[in-house]
């Protein structure tokens, strides 16, 4: 594709998101996970530090009671546990169980291998461009998501 317009790029990103969602739906259905449960599991799994139920509620834009329901389902399914922080026993941290990590790894590794194969012909410079594109596109999406989920905060920033 030469001279890809903003529209062309946005349609390609949309196609990737849709295909990714369809892929996630297969995993979710196979393990009886509601889409929100899958999102929660992914957020907990990819958090840079132990996530708390409150942080998860904020990330999911859910009430405390709805987040509790999500966590209860994930715990019953054997994916997540709630543990007390050893340094602050009042704080609860969420951890993904190793069996759940192994299940996810087994399912997603073929996708990782296919990505690796698809990207094998890209030069280091091309990979840098792709990485910059994906980073800036993800950041732009997050900014708009935050603005539409909390219009008052977006107004304060302007």
PDB file of C-alpha atoms in Angstrom:
ATOM      1  CA  UNK A   1       0.000   0.000   0.000  1.00  0.00           C
ATOM      2  CA  UNK A   2       1.536   3.313  -1.033  1.00  0.00           C
ATOM      3  CA  UNK A   3       0.442   6.690   0.248  1.00  0.00           C
ATOM      4  CA  UNK A   4      -1.818   5.279   2.950  1.00  0.00           C
ATOM      5  CA  UNK A   5      -4.181   8.015   4.081  1.00  0.00           C
ATOM      6  CA  UNK A   6      -5.265   8.605   7.679  1.00  0.00           C
ATOM      7  CA  UNK A   7      -8.515   6.882   6.752  1.00  0.00           C
ATOM      8  CA  UNK A   8      -6.656   3.866   5.308  1.00  0.00           C
ATOM      9  CA  UNK A   9      -4.554   3.564   8.457  1.00  0.00           C
ATOM     10  CA  UNK A  10      -7.559   3.913  10.746  1.00  0.00           C
ATOM     11  CA  UNK A  11      -9.371   1.176   8.801  1.00  0.00           C
ATOM     12  CA  UNK A  12      -6.325  -1.104   9.090  1.00  0.00           C
ATOM     13  CA  UNK A  13      -6.137  -0.470  12.842  1.00  0.00           C
ATOM     14  CA  UNK A  14      -9.865  -1.141  13.111  1.00  0.00           C
ATOM     15  CA  UNK A  15      -9.441  -4.407  11.199  1.00  0.00           C
ATOM     16  CA  UNK A  16      -6.621  -5.462  13.553  1.00  0.00           C
ATOM     17  CA  UNK A  17      -8.716  -4.611  16.608  1.00  0.00           C
ATOM     18  CA  UNK A  18     -11.703  -6.529  15.242  1.00  0.00           C
ATOM     19  CA  UNK A  19      -9.599  -9.575  14.382  1.00  0.00           C
ATOM     20  CA  UNK A  20      -7.942  -9.445  17.815  1.00  0.00           C
ATOM     21  CA  UNK A  21     -11.356  -9.237  19.475  1.00  0.00           C
ATOM     22  CA  UNK A  22     -12.557 -12.249  17.509  1.00  0.00           C
ATOM     23  CA  UNK A  23      -9.449 -14.163  18.585  1.00  0.00           C
ATOM     24  CA  UNK A  24     -10.055 -13.211  22.236  1.00  0.00           C
ATOM     25  CA  UNK A  25     -13.688 -14.300  21.930  1.00  0.00           C
ATOM     26  CA  UNK A  26     -12.514 -17.827  21.110  1.00  0.00           C
ATOM     27  CA  UNK A  27     -10.398 -17.958  24.280  1.00  0.00           C
ATOM     28  CA  UNK A  28     -13.182 -16.364  26.337  1.00  0.00           C
ATOM     29  CA  UNK A  29     -15.792 -18.835  25.095  1.00  0.00           C
ATOM     30  CA  UNK A  30     -13.525 -21.832  25.612  1.00  0.00           C
ATOM     31  CA  UNK A  31     -12.994 -20.848  29.236  1.00  0.00           C
ATOM     32  CA  UNK A  32     -16.465 -19.448  29.996  1.00  0.00           C
ATOM     33  CA  UNK A  33     -15.165 -15.922  30.476  1.00  0.00           C
ATOM     34  CA  UNK A  34     -17.396 -12.902  30.012  1.00  0.00           C
ATOM     35  CA  UNK A  35     -15.674 -10.216  27.889  1.00  0.00           C
ATOM     36  CA  UNK A  36     -15.318  -8.031  31.000  1.00  0.00           C
ATOM     37  CA  UNK A  37     -13.729 -10.968  32.842  1.00  0.00           C
ATOM     38  CA  UNK A  38     -11.266 -11.375  29.979  1.00  0.00           C
ATOM     39  CA  UNK A  39     -10.416  -7.669  30.069  1.00  0.00           C
ATOM     40  CA  UNK A  40      -9.961  -7.818  33.843  1.00  0.00           C
ATOM     41  CA  UNK A  41      -7.738 -10.885  33.583  1.00  0.00           C
ATOM     42  CA  UNK A  42      -5.600  -9.171  30.958  1.00  0.00           C
ATOM     43  CA  UNK A  43      -5.303  -5.998  33.057  1.00  0.00           C
ATOM     44  CA  UNK A  44      -4.243  -7.963  36.134  1.00  0.00           C
ATOM     45  CA  UNK A  45      -1.836 -10.085  34.100  1.00  0.00           C
ATOM     46  CA  UNK A  46      -0.130  -7.133  32.425  1.00  0.00           C
ATOM     47  CA  UNK A  47      -0.035  -4.709  35.362  1.00  0.00           C
ATOM     48  CA  UNK A  48       3.474  -3.474  36.140  1.00  0.00           C
ATOM     49  CA  UNK A  49       2.860  -3.880  39.866  1.00  0.00           C
ATOM     50  CA  UNK A  50       0.295  -5.865  41.857  1.00  0.00           C
ATOM     51  CA  UNK A  51      -3.178  -4.564  41.068  1.00  0.00           C
ATOM     52  CA  UNK A  52      -5.759  -3.858  43.736  1.00  0.00           C
ATOM     53  CA  UNK A  53      -9.516  -4.335  43.342  1.00  0.00           C
ATOM     54  CA  UNK A  54      -9.938  -0.541  43.457  1.00  0.00           C
ATOM     55  CA  UNK A  55      -7.413  -0.011  40.667  1.00  0.00           C
ATOM     56  CA  UNK A  56      -9.124  -2.714  38.626  1.00  0.00           C
ATOM     57  CA  UNK A  57     -12.536  -1.091  39.161  1.00  0.00           C
ATOM     58  CA  UNK A  58     -11.140   2.211  37.918  1.00  0.00           C
ATOM     59  CA  UNK A  59      -9.463   0.590  34.905  1.00  0.00           C
ATOM     60  CA  UNK A  60     -12.678  -1.246  33.989  1.00  0.00           C
ATOM     61  CA  UNK A  61     -14.866   1.772  34.783  1.00  0.00           C
ATOM     62  CA  UNK A  62     -17.008  -0.428  37.043  1.00  0.00           C
ATOM     63  CA  UNK A  63     -18.490   0.004  40.487  1.00  0.00           C
ATOM     64  CA  UNK A  64     -16.897  -1.763  43.450  1.00  0.00           C
ATOM     65  CA  UNK A  65     -19.746  -4.286  43.580  1.00  0.00           C
ATOM     66  CA  UNK A  66     -19.537  -5.052  39.847  1.00  0.00           C
ATOM     67  CA  UNK A  67     -15.768  -5.477  40.166  1.00  0.00           C
ATOM     68  CA  UNK A  68     -16.308  -7.856  43.079  1.00  0.00           C
ATOM     69  CA  UNK A  69     -18.587  -9.936  40.849  1.00  0.00           C
ATOM     70  CA  UNK A  70     -15.917 -10.062  38.139  1.00  0.00           C
ATOM     71  CA  UNK A  71     -13.269 -11.086  40.668  1.00  0.00           C
ATOM     72  CA  UNK A  72     -15.565 -13.703  42.196  1.00  0.00           C
ATOM     73  CA  UNK A  73     -16.103 -15.268  38.748  1.00  0.00           C
ATOM     74  CA  UNK A  74     -12.361 -15.212  38.005  1.00  0.00           C
ATOM     75  CA  UNK A  75     -11.584 -16.755  41.392  1.00  0.00           C
ATOM     76  CA  UNK A  76     -14.222 -19.488  40.962  1.00  0.00           C
ATOM     77  CA  UNK A  77     -12.758 -20.297  37.538  1.00  0.00           C
ATOM     78  CA  UNK A  78      -9.299 -20.665  39.099  1.00  0.00           C
ATOM     79  CA  UNK A  79      -7.735 -17.729  37.288  1.00  0.00           C
ATOM     80  CA  UNK A  80      -7.193 -15.134  40.041  1.00  0.00           C
ATOM     81  CA  UNK A  81      -6.664 -14.969  43.787  1.00  0.00           C
ATOM     82  CA  UNK A  82      -6.951 -12.087  46.212  1.00  0.00           C
ATOM     83  CA  UNK A  83      -3.994 -11.888  48.573  1.00  0.00           C
ATOM     84  CA  UNK A  84      -3.177  -9.568  51.457  1.00  0.00           C
ATOM     85  CA  UNK A  85      -0.146  -7.356  50.950  1.00  0.00           C
ATOM     86  CA  UNK A  86       2.453  -8.749  53.384  1.00  0.00           C
ATOM     87  CA  UNK A  87       3.593  -5.209  54.262  1.00  0.00           C
ATOM     88  CA  UNK A  88       0.097  -3.688  54.614  1.00  0.00           C
ATOM     89  CA  UNK A  89      -2.433  -6.330  55.615  1.00  0.00           C
ATOM     90  CA  UNK A  90      -5.301  -3.906  54.849  1.00  0.00           C
ATOM     91  CA  UNK A  91      -4.354  -3.858  51.175  1.00  0.00           C
ATOM     92  CA  UNK A  92      -5.620  -6.632  48.882  1.00  0.00           C
ATOM     93  CA  UNK A  93      -3.632  -7.499  45.765  1.00  0.00           C
ATOM     94  CA  UNK A  94      -4.788  -9.517  42.795  1.00  0.00           C
ATOM     95  CA  UNK A  95      -2.662 -12.297  41.371  1.00  0.00           C
ATOM     96  CA  UNK A  96      -3.144 -14.469  38.303  1.00  0.00           C
ATOM     97  CA  UNK A  97      -2.612 -18.136  39.120  1.00  0.00           C
ATOM     98  CA  UNK A  98       0.123 -20.031  37.306  1.00  0.00           C
ATOM     99  CA  UNK A  99      -2.397 -22.454  35.770  1.00  0.00           C
ATOM    100  CA  UNK A 100      -4.239 -19.500  34.216  1.00  0.00           C
ATOM    101  CA  UNK A 101      -0.961 -18.083  32.912  1.00  0.00           C
ATOM    102  CA  UNK A 102      -0.076 -21.463  31.397  1.00  0.00           C
ATOM    103  CA  UNK A 103      -3.526 -21.721  29.798  1.00  0.00           C
ATOM    104  CA  UNK A 104      -3.139 -18.258  28.252  1.00  0.00           C
ATOM    105  CA  UNK A 105       0.409 -18.970  27.105  1.00  0.00           C
ATOM    106  CA  UNK A 106      -0.625 -22.186  25.377  1.00  0.00           C
ATOM    107  CA  UNK A 107      -3.450 -20.408  23.569  1.00  0.00           C
ATOM    108  CA  UNK A 108      -1.598 -17.216  22.606  1.00  0.00           C
ATOM    109  CA  UNK A 109       1.825 -18.663  21.710  1.00  0.00           C
ATOM    110  CA  UNK A 110       0.717 -19.720  18.204  1.00  0.00           C
ATOM    111  CA  UNK A 111      -0.368 -16.121  17.587  1.00  0.00           C
ATOM    112  CA  UNK A 112       3.007 -14.892  18.811  1.00  0.00           C
ATOM    113  CA  UNK A 113       4.778 -17.299  16.475  1.00  0.00           C
ATOM    114  CA  UNK A 114       2.610 -16.187  13.556  1.00  0.00           C
ATOM    115  CA  UNK A 115       3.336 -12.526  14.346  1.00  0.00           C
ATOM    116  CA  UNK A 116       7.042 -13.310  14.480  1.00  0.00           C
ATOM    117  CA  UNK A 117       6.847 -14.991  11.090  1.00  0.00           C
ATOM    118  CA  UNK A 118       4.838 -12.118   9.602  1.00  0.00           C
ATOM    119  CA  UNK A 119       7.356  -9.574  10.879  1.00  0.00           C
ATOM    120  CA  UNK A 120      10.504 -11.528  10.010  1.00  0.00           C
ATOM    121  CA  UNK A 121      11.117  -9.608   6.789  1.00  0.00           C
ATOM    122  CA  UNK A 122      10.922  -6.181   8.447  1.00  0.00           C
ATOM    123  CA  UNK A 123      14.185  -4.324   8.838  1.00  0.00           C
ATOM    124  CA  UNK A 124      15.176  -2.793  12.177  1.00  0.00           C
ATOM    125  CA  UNK A 125      14.210   0.652  10.822  1.00  0.00           C
ATOM    126  CA  UNK A 126      10.796  -0.631   9.708  1.00  0.00           C
ATOM    127  CA  UNK A 127      10.243  -2.202  13.119  1.00  0.00           C
ATOM    128  CA  UNK A 128      11.022   1.152  14.744  1.00  0.00           C
ATOM    129  CA  UNK A 129       8.402   2.834  12.558  1.00  0.00           C
ATOM    130  CA  UNK A 130       5.830   0.147  13.363  1.00  0.00           C
ATOM    131  CA  UNK A 131       6.611   0.396  17.081  1.00  0.00           C
ATOM    132  CA  UNK A 132       6.275   4.189  17.002  1.00  0.00           C
ATOM    133  CA  UNK A 133       3.018   3.909  15.029  1.00  0.00           C
ATOM    134  CA  UNK A 134       1.511   1.400  17.450  1.00  0.00           C
ATOM    135  CA  UNK A 135       2.667   3.381  20.504  1.00  0.00           C
ATOM    136  CA  UNK A 136       1.275   6.693  19.268  1.00  0.00           C
ATOM    137  CA  UNK A 137      -1.952   5.069  18.039  1.00  0.00           C
ATOM    138  CA  UNK A 138      -2.476   3.329  21.378  1.00  0.00           C
ATOM    139  CA  UNK A 139      -1.813   6.594  23.233  1.00  0.00           C
ATOM    140  CA  UNK A 140      -4.238   8.480  21.004  1.00  0.00           C
ATOM    141  CA  UNK A 141      -6.900   5.836  21.583  1.00  0.00           C
ATOM    142  CA  UNK A 142      -6.364   6.010  25.364  1.00  0.00           C
ATOM    143  CA  UNK A 143      -6.669   9.821  25.334  1.00  0.00           C
ATOM    144  CA  UNK A 144      -9.958   9.718  23.435  1.00  0.00           C
ATOM    145  CA  UNK A 145     -11.250   6.841  25.591  1.00  0.00           C
ATOM    146  CA  UNK A 146     -10.496   8.838  28.728  1.00  0.00           C
ATOM    147  CA  UNK A 147     -12.154  11.935  27.265  1.00  0.00           C
ATOM    148  CA  UNK A 148     -15.362  10.145  26.344  1.00  0.00           C
ATOM    149  CA  UNK A 149     -15.509   8.184  29.610  1.00  0.00           C
ATOM    150  CA  UNK A 150     -14.933  11.302  31.733  1.00  0.00           C
ATOM    151  CA  UNK A 151     -15.923  14.430  29.788  1.00  0.00           C
ATOM    152  CA  UNK A 152     -15.486  16.647  32.874  1.00  0.00           C
ATOM    153  CA  UNK A 153     -11.810  15.683  33.178  1.00  0.00           C
ATOM    154  CA  UNK A 154     -11.268  16.347  29.483  1.00  0.00           C
ATOM    155  CA  UNK A 155     -12.835  19.812  29.874  1.00  0.00           C
ATOM    156  CA  UNK A 156     -10.485  20.564  32.807  1.00  0.00           C
ATOM    157  CA  UNK A 157      -7.438  19.747  30.667  1.00  0.00           C
ATOM    158  CA  UNK A 158      -8.419  22.253  27.975  1.00  0.00           C
TER     159      UNK A 158
END
